[in-house]
Short mmCIF file of C-alpha atoms in Angstrom, two decimals:
data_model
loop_
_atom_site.label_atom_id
_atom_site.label_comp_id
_atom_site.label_asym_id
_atom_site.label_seq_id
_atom_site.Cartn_x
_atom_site.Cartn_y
_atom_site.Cartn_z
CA UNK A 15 -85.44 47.71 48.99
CA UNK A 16 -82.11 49.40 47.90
CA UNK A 17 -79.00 47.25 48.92
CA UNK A 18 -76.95 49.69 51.49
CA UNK A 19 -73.04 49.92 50.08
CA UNK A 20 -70.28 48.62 52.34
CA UNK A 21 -67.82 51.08 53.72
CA UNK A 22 -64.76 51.48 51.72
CA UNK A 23 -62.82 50.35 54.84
CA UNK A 24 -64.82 46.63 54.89
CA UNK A 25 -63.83 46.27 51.11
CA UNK A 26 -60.54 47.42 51.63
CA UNK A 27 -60.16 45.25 54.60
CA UNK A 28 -61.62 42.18 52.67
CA UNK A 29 -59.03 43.02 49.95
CA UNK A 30 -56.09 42.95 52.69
CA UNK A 31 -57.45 39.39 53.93
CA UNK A 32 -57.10 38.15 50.34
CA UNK A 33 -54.06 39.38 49.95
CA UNK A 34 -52.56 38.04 53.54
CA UNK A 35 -53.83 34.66 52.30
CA UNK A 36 -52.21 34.66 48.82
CA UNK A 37 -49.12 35.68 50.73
CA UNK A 38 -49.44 32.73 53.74
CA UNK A 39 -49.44 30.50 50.44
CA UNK A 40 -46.55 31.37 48.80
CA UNK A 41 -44.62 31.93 51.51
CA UNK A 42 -45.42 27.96 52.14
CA UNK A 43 -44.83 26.93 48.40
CA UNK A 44 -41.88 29.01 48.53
CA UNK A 45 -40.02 27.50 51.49
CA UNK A 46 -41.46 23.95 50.27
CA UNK A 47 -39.07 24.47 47.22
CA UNK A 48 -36.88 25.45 49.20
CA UNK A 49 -36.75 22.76 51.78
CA UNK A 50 -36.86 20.07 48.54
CA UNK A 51 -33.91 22.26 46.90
CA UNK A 52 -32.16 21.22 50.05
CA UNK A 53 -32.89 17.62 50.04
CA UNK A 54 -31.61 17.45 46.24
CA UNK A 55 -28.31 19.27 47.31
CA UNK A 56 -28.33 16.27 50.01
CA UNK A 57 -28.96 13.47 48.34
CA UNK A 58 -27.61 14.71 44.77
CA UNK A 59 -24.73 11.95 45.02
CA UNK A 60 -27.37 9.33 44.79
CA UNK A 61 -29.57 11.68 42.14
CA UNK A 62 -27.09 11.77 39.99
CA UNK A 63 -26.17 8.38 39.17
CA UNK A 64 -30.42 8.02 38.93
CA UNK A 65 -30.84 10.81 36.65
CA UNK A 66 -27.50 9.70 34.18
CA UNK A 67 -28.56 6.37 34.59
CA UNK A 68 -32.08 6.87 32.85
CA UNK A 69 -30.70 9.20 30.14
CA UNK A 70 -28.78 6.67 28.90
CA UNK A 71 -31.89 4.02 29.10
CA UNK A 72 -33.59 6.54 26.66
CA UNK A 73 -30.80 5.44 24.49
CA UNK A 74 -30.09 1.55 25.24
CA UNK A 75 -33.76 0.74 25.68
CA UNK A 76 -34.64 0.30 22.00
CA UNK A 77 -31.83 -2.42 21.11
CA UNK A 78 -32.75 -3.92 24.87
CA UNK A 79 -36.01 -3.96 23.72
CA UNK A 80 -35.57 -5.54 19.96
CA UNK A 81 -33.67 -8.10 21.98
CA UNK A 82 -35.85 -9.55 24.20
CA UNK A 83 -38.56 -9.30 21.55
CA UNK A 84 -36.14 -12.01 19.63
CA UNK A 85 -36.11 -14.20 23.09
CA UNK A 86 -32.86 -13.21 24.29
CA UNK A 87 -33.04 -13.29 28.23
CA UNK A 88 -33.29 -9.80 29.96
CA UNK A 89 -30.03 -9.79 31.84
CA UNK A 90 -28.27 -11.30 28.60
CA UNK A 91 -29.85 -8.70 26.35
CA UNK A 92 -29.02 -5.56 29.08
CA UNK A 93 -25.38 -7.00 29.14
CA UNK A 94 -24.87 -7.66 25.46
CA UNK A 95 -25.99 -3.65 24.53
CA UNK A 96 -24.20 -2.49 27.71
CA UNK A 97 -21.08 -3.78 26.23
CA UNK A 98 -21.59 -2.68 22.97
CA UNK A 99 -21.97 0.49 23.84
CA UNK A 100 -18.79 0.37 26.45
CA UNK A 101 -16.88 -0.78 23.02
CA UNK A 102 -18.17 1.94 20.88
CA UNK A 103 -17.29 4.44 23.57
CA UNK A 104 -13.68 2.65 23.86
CA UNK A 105 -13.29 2.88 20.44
CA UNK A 106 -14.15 6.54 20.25
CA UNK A 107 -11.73 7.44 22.73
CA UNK A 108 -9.15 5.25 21.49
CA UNK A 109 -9.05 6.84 17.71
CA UNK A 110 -9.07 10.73 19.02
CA UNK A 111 -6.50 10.00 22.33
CA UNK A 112 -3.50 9.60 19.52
CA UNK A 113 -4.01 12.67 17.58
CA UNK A 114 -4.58 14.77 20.67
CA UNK A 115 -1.16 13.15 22.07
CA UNK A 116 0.78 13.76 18.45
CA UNK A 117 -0.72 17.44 18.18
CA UNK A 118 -0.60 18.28 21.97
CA UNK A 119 3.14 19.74 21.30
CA UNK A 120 2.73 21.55 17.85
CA UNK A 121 -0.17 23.25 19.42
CA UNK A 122 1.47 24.13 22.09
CA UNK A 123 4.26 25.56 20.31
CA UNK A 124 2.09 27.64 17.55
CA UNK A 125 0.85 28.88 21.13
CA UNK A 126 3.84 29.91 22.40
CA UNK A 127 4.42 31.94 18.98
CA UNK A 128 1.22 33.36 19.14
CA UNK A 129 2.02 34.71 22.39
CA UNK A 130 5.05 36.05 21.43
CA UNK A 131 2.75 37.44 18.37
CA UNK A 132 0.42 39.58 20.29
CA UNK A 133 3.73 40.97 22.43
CA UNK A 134 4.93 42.52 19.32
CA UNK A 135 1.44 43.83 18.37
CA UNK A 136 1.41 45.45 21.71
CA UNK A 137 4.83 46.76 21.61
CA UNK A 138 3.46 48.68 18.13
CA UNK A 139 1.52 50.86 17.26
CA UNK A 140 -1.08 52.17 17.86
CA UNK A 141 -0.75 50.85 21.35
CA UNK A 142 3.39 51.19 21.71
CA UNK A 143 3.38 49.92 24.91
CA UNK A 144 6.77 49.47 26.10
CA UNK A 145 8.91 46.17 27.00
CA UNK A 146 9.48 47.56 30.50
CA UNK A 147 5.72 47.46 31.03
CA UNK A 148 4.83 44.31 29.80
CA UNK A 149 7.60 42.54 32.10
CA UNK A 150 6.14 44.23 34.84
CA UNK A 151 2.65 42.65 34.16
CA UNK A 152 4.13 39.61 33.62
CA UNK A 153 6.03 40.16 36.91
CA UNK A 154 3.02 41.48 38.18
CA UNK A 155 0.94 37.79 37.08
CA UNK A 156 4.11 35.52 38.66
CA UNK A 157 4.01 37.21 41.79
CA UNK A 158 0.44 36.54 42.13
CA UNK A 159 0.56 32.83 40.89
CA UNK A 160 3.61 32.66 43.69
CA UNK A 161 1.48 34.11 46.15
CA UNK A 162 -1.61 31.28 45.06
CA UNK A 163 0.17 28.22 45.38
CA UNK A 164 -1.12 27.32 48.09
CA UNK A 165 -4.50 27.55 46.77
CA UNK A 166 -3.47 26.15 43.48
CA UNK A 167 -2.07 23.03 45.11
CA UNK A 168 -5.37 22.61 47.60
CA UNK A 169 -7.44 22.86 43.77
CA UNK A 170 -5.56 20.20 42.45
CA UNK A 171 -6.15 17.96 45.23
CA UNK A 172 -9.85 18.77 44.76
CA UNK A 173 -9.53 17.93 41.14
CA UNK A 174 -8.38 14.63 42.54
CA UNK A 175 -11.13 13.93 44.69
CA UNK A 176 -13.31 15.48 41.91
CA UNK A 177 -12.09 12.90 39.71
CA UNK A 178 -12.40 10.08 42.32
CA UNK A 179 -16.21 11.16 42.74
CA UNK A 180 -17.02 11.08 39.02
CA UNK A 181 -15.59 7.62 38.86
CA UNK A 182 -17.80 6.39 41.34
CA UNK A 183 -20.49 8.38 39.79
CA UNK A 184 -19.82 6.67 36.67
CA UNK A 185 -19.67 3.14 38.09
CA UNK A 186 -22.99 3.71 40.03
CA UNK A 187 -24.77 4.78 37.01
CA UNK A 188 -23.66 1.89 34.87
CA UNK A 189 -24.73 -0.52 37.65
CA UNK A 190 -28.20 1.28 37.77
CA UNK A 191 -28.45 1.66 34.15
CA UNK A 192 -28.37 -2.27 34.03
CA UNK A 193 -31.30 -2.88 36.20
CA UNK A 194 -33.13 -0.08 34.78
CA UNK A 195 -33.12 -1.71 31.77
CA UNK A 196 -33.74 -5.38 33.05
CA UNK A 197 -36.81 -4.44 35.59
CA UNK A 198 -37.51 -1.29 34.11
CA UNK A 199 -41.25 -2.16 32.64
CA UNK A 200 -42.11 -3.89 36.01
CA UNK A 201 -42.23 -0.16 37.53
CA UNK A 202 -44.95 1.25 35.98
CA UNK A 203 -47.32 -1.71 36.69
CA UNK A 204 -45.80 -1.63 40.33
CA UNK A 205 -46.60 2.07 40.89
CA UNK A 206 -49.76 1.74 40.00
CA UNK A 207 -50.50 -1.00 42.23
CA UNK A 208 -48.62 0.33 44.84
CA UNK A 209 -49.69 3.75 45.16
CA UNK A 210 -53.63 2.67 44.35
CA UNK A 211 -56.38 5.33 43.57
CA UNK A 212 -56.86 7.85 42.90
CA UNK A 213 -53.24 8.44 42.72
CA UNK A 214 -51.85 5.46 41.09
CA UNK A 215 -53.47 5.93 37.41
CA UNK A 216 -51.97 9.53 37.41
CA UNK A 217 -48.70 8.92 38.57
CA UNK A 218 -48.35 6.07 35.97
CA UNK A 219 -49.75 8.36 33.16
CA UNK A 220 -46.87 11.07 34.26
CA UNK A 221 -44.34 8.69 34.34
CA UNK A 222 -45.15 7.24 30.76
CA UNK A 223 -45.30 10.52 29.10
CA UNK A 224 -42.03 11.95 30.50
CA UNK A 225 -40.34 8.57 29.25
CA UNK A 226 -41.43 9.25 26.08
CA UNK A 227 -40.72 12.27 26.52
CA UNK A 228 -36.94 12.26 27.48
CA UNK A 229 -36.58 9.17 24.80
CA UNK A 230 -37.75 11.22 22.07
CA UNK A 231 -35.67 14.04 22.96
CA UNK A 232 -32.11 12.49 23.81
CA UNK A 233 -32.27 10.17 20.22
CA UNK A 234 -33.51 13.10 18.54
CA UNK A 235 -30.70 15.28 20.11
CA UNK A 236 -27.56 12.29 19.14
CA UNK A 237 -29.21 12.52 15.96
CA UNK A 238 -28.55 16.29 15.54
CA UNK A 239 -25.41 16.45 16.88
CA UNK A 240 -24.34 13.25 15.02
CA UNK A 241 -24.91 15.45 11.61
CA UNK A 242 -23.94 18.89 13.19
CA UNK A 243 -19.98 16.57 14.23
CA UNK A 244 -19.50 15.46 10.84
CA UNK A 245 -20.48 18.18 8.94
CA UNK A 246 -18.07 20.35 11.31
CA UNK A 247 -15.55 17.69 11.45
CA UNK A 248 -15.14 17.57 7.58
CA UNK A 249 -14.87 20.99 7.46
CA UNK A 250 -12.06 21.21 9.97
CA UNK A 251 -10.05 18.01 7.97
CA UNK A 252 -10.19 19.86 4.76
CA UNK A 253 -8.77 22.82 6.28
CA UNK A 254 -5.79 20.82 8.00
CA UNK A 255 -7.12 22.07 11.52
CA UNK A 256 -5.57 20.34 14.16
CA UNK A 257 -7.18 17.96 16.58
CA UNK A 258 -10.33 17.81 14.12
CA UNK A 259 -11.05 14.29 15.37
CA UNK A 260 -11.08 15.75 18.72
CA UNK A 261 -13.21 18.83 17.85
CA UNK A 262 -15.78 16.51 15.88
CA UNK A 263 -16.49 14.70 19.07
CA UNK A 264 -16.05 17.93 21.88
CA UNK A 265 -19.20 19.47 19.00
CA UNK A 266 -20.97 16.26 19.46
CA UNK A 267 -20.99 16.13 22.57
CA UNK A 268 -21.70 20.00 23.43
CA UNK A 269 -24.75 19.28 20.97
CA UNK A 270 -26.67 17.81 24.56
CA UNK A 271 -26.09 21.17 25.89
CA UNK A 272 -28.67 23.42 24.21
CA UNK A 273 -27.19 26.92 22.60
CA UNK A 274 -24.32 27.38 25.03
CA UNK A 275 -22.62 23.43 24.22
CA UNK A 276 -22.47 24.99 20.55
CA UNK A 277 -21.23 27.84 21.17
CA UNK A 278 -18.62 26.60 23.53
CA UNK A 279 -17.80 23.80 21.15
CA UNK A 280 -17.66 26.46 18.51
CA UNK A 281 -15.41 29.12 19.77
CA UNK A 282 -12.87 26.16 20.79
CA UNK A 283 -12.66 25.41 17.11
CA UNK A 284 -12.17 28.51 15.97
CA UNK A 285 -9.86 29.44 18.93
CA UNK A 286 -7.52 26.63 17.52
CA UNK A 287 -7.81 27.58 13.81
CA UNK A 288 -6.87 30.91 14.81
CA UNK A 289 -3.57 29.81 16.69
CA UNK A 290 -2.78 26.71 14.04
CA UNK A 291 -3.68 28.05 10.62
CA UNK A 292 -4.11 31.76 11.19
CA UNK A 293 -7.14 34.21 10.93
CA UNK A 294 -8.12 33.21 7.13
CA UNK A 295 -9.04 30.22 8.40
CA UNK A 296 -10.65 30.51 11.24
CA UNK A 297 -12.90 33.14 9.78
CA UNK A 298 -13.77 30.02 7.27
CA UNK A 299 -14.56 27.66 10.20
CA UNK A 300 -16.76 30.26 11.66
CA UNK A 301 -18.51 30.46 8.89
CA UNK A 302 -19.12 26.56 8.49
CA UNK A 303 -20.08 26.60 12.29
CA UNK A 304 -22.92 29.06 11.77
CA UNK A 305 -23.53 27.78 8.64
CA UNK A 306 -24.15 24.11 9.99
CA UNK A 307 -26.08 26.07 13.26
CA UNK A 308 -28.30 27.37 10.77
CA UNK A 309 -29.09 24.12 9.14
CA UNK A 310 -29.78 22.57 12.82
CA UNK A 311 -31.72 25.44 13.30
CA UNK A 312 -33.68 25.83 10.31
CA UNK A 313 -34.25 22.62 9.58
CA UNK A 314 -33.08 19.77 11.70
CA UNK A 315 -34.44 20.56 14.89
CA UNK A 316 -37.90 21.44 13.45
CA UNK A 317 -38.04 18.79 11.30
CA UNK A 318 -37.16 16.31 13.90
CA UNK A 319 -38.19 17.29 16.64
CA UNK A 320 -41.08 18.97 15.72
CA UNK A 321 -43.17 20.26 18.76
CA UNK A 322 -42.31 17.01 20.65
CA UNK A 323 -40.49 19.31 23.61
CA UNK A 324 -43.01 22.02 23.59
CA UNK A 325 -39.90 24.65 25.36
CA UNK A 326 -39.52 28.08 24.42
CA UNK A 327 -36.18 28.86 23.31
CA UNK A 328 -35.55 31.33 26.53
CA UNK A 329 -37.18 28.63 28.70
CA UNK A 330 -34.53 26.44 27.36
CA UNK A 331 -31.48 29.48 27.96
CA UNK A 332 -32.31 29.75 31.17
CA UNK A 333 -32.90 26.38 32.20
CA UNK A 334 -29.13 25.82 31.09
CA UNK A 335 -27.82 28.50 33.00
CA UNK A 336 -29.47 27.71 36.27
CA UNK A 337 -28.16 24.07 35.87
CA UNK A 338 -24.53 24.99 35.21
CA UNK A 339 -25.01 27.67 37.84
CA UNK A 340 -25.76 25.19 40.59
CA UNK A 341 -24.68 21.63 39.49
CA UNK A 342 -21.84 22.90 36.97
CA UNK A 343 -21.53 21.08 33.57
CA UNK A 344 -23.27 17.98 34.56
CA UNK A 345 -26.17 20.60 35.53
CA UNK A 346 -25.73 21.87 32.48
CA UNK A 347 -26.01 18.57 30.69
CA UNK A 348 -29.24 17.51 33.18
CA UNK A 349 -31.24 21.02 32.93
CA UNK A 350 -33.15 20.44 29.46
CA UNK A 351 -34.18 17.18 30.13
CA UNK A 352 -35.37 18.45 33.71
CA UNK A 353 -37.16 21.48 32.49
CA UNK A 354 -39.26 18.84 29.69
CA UNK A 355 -40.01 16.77 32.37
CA UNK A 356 -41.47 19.25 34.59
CA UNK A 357 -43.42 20.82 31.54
CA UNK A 358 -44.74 17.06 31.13
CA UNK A 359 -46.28 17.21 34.29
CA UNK A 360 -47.21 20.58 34.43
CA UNK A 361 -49.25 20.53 31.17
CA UNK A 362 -50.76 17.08 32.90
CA UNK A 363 -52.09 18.52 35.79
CA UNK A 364 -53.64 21.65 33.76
CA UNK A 365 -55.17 18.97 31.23
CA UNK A 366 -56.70 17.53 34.98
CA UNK A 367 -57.77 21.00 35.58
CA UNK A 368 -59.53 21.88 32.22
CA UNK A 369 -61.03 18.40 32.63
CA UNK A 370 -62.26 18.93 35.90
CA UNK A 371 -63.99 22.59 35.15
CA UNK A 372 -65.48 21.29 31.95
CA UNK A 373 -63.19 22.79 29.69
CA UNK A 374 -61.36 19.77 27.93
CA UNK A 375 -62.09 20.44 24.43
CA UNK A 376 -62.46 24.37 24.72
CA UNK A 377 -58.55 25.03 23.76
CA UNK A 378 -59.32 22.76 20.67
CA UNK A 379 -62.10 24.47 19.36
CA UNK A 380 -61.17 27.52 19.63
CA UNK A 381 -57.88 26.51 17.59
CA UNK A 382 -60.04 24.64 14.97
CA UNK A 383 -62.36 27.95 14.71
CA UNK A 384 -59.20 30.26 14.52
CA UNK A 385 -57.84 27.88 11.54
CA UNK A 386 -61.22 27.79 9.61
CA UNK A 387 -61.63 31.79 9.86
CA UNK A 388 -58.30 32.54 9.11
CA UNK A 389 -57.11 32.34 5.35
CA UNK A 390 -55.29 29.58 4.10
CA UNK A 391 -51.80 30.38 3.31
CA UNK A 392 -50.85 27.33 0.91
#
């Protein structure tokens, strides 16, 4: 007996139900993000001493570790590297502040001639813009400076409290940091015992993998732009730039900030060149900036970090510019080491769902049978 065919209106209707329900759901995902967005923006005071404090644990953890394996006590080993690495920072500071101090004033006079520089190139041709003009924009800028002090002053009061709030930052994270690094391989066992199963097992198995995760990346990452700071700073000292002490360390540290740290870090060189040596040289330092990029590029980053992250280069853009969009540099700073560990767990939970459907090994055979049918290339 023939089958009779729905109307078109059931299927169509049956279509619209689907469609309601896919929209019920992510309207629900959608405002759960949003309502944990909110909570972050909340309690981000006490996130953010959490999340500096285990990026530096990434860091500390190995000479903790070698430590205790030698029988030092835990809270003797945590406090012996934590103080090491509070001299080291010390130093660092304490070998760039003088040169910044010495060079603050010629900079700021090969500034002021630079200034007066561009006036005359704007006074000639091919612009020949007149001397009344430009002291009416300059009028023009004063008046509207005069007319911002008030703001101005209320901004450097925030600065203030800005300043206040990144020391206590700073102090909270160091205090976590220690007992991070004193308790820290307690938690995983605790977890799991705490949370039970099924859960437990999973959560631990998350948690290991984005530790390993974040620990590979952040050495790997001082490693990089270790070699990227001197190669740029010994470029800068041969040239006689100014500051190149300073510069060495703004590149390494800009090196944490994927693509836009470099190029920031970068343009600040040549920015300086430009005003201290002249164009001829800051065309050179370009050139040894990209030149080093392409070597991190090229070869550094692939060779040691392999496919460890596992981000696509856009992933990684974007990532960066929603951080310093919302948190500002220190989101900037945080958003790559976010976005790996949420691609940890993320490629966990599909590995749980290609388990669970029976298709574990299917991604790796079908890779092994592309590789044997395609032709070698060595």
């Amino acid at each position: 007996m023939q089958e009779k065919l729905s109307p078109r209106g059931s299927v169509y209707g049956a279509h619209l139900r689907s469609s309601a329900v896919v929209a019920i759901e992510f309207v629900a995902v959608a405002a759960a993000l949003w309502v944990l967005a909110w909570v972050v923006g909340k309690t981000w005071v006490i996130l953010l001493p959490v999340a500096l404090a285990l990026i530096v644990c990434t860091v500390l953890w190995p000479p903790v570790r070698w430590l205790r394996d030698k029988g030092v006590p835990p809270a003797a080993a945590v406090l012996l590297v934590l103080l090491v690495a509070v001299a080291v920072i010390a130093g660092v500071v304490a070998a760039v502040a003088p040169a910044i101090v010495e060079q603050s004033a010629e900079l700021a006079e090969q500034a002021t001639a630079g200034v007066v520089k561009v006036r005359d190139w704007l006074g000639g041709p091919p612009l020949n813009i007149s001397e009344e003009q430009l002291n009416s924009a300059v009028a023009a800028i004063t008046d509207r400076l005069n007319s911002s002090s008030a703001q101005i002053a209320s901004g450097v009061f925030t600065g203030v409290g800005a300043a206040t709030s990144a020391l206590v930052t700073v102090f909270t994270a160091v205090v976590v940091t220690f007992f991070f690094l004193k308790d820290g391989p307690r938690f995983i066992p605790w977890l799991r015992r705490t949370v039970g199963r099924p859960a437990g097992p999973h959560l631990a198995e998350v948690f290991a993998r984005v530790w390993a995760t974040l620990g590979g990346f952040i050495r790997t990452q001082a490693l990089v732009s270790l070699v990227d700071a001197v190669l740029i700073g010994i470029g800068l000292v041969i040239l006689g730039v100014p500051l190149a002490y300073a510069l060495a360390v703004i590149t390494f540290i800009g090196g944490f900030i994927p693509i836009v740290g470099a190029f920031v870090a970068g343009g600040l060189a040549v920015l300086i060149a430009l005003v201290a040596n002249g164009p001829v040289t800051a065309l050179i330092v370009l050139g040894i900036i990209l030149a080093v990029q392409q070597l991190e590029g090229n070869v550094l980053q692939p060779w040691l970090q392999s496919k460890s992250m596992k981000l696509h280069a856009v992933i990684v853009l974007l990532a960066v510019t929603l951080g310093a969009s919302t948190f500002g540099v220190i989101g900037a700073f945080l958003a790559v080491p976010v976005a790996a560990a949420v691609a940890v767990m993320v490629r966990y939970y599909l590995e749980q769902v290609a388990e669970q459907a029976g298709e574990k090994d299917a991604p790796e055979e079908s890779e092994a049978g592309a590789d044997e049918d395609e032709p070698s290339t060595a």
